[in-house]
Coordinates of C-alpha atoms in Angstrom, one line a residue:
X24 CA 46.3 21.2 -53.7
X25 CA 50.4 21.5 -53.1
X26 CA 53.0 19.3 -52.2
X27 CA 56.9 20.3 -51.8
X28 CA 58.9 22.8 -49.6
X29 CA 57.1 26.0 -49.5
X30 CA 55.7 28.8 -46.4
X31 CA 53.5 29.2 -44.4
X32 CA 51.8 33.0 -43.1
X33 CA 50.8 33.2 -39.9
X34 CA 49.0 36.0 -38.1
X35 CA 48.1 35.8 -34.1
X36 CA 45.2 37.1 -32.8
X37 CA 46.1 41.0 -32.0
X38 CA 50.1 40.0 -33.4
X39 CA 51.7 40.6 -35.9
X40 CA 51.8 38.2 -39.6
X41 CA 55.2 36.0 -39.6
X42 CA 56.3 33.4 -42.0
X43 CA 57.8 30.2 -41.5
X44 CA 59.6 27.8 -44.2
X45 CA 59.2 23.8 -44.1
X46 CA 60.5 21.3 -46.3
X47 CA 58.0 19.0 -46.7
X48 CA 54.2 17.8 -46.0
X49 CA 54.8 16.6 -42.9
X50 CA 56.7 19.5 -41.5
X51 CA 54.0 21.6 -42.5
X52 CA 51.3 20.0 -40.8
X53 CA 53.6 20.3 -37.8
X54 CA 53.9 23.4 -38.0
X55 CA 50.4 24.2 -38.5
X56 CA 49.6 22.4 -35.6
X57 CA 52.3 24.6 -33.2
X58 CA 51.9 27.8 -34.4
X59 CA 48.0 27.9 -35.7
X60 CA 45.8 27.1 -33.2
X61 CA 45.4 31.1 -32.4
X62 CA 46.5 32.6 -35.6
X63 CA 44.8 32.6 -39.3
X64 CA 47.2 30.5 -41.1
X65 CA 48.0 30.6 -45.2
X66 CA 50.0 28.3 -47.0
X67 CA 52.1 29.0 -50.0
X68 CA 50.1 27.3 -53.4
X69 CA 53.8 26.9 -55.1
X70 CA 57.2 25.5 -53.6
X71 CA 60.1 27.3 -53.0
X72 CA 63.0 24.7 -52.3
X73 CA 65.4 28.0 -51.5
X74 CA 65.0 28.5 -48.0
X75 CA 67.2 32.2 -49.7
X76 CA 64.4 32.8 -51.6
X77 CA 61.7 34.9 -50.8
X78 CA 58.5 34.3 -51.7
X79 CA 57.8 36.3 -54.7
X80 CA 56.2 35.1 -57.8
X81 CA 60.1 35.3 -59.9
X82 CA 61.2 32.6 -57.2
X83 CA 58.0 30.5 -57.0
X84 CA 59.2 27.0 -58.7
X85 CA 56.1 25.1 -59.3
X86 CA 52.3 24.4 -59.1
X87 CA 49.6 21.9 -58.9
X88 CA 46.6 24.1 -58.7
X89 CA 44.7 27.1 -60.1
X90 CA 42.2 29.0 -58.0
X91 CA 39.4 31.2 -57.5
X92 CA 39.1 33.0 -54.5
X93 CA 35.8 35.3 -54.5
X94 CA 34.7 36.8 -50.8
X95 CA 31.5 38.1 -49.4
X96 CA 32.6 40.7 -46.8
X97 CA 33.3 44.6 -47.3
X98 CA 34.0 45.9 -50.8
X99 CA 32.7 42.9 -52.2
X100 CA 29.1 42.7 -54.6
X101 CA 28.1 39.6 -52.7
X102 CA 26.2 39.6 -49.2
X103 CA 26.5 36.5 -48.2
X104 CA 28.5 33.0 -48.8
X105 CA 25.2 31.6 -50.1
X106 CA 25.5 34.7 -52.7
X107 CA 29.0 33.5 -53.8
X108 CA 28.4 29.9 -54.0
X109 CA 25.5 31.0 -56.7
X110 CA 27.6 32.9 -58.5
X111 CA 30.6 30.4 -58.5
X112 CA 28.2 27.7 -59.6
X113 CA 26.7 30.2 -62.3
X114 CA 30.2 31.1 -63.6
X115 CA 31.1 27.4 -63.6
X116 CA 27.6 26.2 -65.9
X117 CA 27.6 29.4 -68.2
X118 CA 31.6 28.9 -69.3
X119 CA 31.7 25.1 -68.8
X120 CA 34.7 24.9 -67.1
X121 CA 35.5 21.4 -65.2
X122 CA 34.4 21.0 -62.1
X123 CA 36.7 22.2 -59.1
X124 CA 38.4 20.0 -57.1
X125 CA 37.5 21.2 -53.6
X126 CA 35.0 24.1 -52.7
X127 CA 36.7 26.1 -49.5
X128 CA 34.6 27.9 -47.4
X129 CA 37.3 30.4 -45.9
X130 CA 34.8 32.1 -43.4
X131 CA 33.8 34.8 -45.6
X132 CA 33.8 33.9 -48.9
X133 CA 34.8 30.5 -51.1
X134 CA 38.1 29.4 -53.0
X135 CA 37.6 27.0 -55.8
X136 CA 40.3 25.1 -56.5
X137 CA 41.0 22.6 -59.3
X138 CA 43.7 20.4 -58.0
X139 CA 45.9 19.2 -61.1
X140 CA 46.9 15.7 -61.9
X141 CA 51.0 17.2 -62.3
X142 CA 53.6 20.2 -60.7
X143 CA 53.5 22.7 -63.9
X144 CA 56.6 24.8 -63.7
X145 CA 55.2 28.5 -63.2
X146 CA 56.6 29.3 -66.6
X147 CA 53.7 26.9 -67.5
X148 CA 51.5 27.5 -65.0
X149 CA 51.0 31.9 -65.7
X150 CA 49.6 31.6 -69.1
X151 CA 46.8 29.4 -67.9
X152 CA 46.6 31.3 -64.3
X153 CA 46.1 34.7 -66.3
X154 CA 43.4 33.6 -68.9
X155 CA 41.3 32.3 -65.8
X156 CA 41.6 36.0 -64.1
X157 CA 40.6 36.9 -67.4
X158 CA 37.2 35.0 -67.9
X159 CA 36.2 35.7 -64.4
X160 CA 36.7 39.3 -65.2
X161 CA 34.8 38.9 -68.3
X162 CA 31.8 36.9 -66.6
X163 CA 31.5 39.6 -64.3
X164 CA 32.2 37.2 -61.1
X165 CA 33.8 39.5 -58.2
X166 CA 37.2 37.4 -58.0
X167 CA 39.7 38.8 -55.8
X168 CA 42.7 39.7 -58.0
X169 CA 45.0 37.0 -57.0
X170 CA 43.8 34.2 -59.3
X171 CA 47.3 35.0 -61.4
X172 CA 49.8 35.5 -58.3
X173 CA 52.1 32.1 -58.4
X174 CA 53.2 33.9 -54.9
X175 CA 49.8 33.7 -53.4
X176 CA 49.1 31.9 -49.9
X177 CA 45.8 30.7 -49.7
X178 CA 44.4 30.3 -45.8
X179 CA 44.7 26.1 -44.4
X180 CA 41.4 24.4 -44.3
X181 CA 40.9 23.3 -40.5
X182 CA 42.1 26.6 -39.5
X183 CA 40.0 29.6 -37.5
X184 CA 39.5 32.8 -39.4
X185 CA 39.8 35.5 -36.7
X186 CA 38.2 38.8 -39.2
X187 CA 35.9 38.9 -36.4
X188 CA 38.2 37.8 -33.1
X189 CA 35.0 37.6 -31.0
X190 CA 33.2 35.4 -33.5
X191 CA 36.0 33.1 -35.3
X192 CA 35.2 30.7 -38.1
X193 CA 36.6 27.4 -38.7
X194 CA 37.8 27.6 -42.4
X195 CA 36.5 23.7 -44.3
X196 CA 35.9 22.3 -47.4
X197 CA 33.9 20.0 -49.7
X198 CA 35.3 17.5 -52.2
X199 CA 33.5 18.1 -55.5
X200 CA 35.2 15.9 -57.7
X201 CA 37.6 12.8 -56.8
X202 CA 39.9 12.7 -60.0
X203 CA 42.5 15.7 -60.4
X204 CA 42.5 18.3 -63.4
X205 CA 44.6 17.5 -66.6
X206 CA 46.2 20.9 -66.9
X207 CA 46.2 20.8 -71.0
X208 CA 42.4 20.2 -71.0
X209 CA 41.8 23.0 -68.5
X210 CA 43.2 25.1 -70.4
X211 CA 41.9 23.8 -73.4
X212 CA 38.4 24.8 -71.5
X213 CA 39.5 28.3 -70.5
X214 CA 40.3 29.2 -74.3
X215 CA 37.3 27.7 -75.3
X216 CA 35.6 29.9 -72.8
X217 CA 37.2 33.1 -73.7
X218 CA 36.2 32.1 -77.6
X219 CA 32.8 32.3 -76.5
X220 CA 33.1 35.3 -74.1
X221 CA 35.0 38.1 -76.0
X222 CA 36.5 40.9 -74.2
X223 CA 34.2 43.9 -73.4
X224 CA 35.6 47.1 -75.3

């Protein structure tokens, strides 16, 4: 889903949400294993080689991966996870998108990610990012506004999602598809899509 230097968000149970920086794969896993075993943990979806940098969306270098992240807790139309997987799958049939790469079950709600075969500069990466907030908004499917936000860090599969401390749930995932996403024929898809899904008025 990443690779490179990038951050990682971490928020103890009853503490307060820090960030660390690591360099590479390895030091994040590291570092996920220190500091996560009592805190939700998110990791940043683009690299940031700047250690100067903060992690906004101007700074974040590059990508492999676009996302949908839709949740079925307060505020949101869906009841349940079993509600959101339907309506993920149904968006996915009705606008023949690829696939995604990995389903992540977050705890209360599911991120689909399509994992891409190359790091797209985020230059490259918005156009694309911001057409797929589009069609979800068009299809009607609850996304959380984040689908576009190159800064975005998404919550570590393997990790305990503490929403409710008394009841945590392990965050986990299901491979859907081995091979990764070209990122021209996604977005050859998504425009495709939007063709045959016009704006309401």
């Amino acid at each position: 889903m990443r690779t490179g230097a990038g951050v990682l968000g971490f928020k103890p149970v009853n503490g307060k949400f820090y960030e660390v920086r690591f360099k590479d794969d390895a030091e994040a896993l590291s570092l996920i294993a220190t500091h996560g075993t009592n805190a939700e943990t998110w990791v940043s979806m683009a690299t940031y080689s700047n250690p100067s940098n903060a992690r906004t969306q101007d700074n974040a270098e590059k990508l492999c991966a676009l996302w949908l992240d839709v949740d079925a807790h307060e505020g949101s139309k869906y009841e349940s996870v079993v509600d959101v997987e339907k309506a993920l799958e149904a968006f996915i049939e009705q606008t023949s998108l690829p696939q995604p790469t990995v389903i992540h079950y977050t705890g209360y709600g599911i991120q689909a990610l399509w994992s891409l075969s190359q790091e797209i500069s985020r230059n490259d990466w918005q156009p694309v990012a911001d057409k797929l907030q589009d069609l979800a908004e068009r299809m009607f499917l609850d996304a959380d506004p984040i689908t576009a936000d190159a800064a975005r860090i998404l919550r570590v599969a393997g990790t305990l999602n503490f929403r409710n401390p008394e009841e945590p749930k392990l965050a986990h995932y299901k491979q859907v598809v081995e091979e990764l996403q070209s990122f021209d024929d996604f977005g050859v898809a998504i425009d495709t899509a939007l063709l045959r899904f016009p704006a309401i008025q």
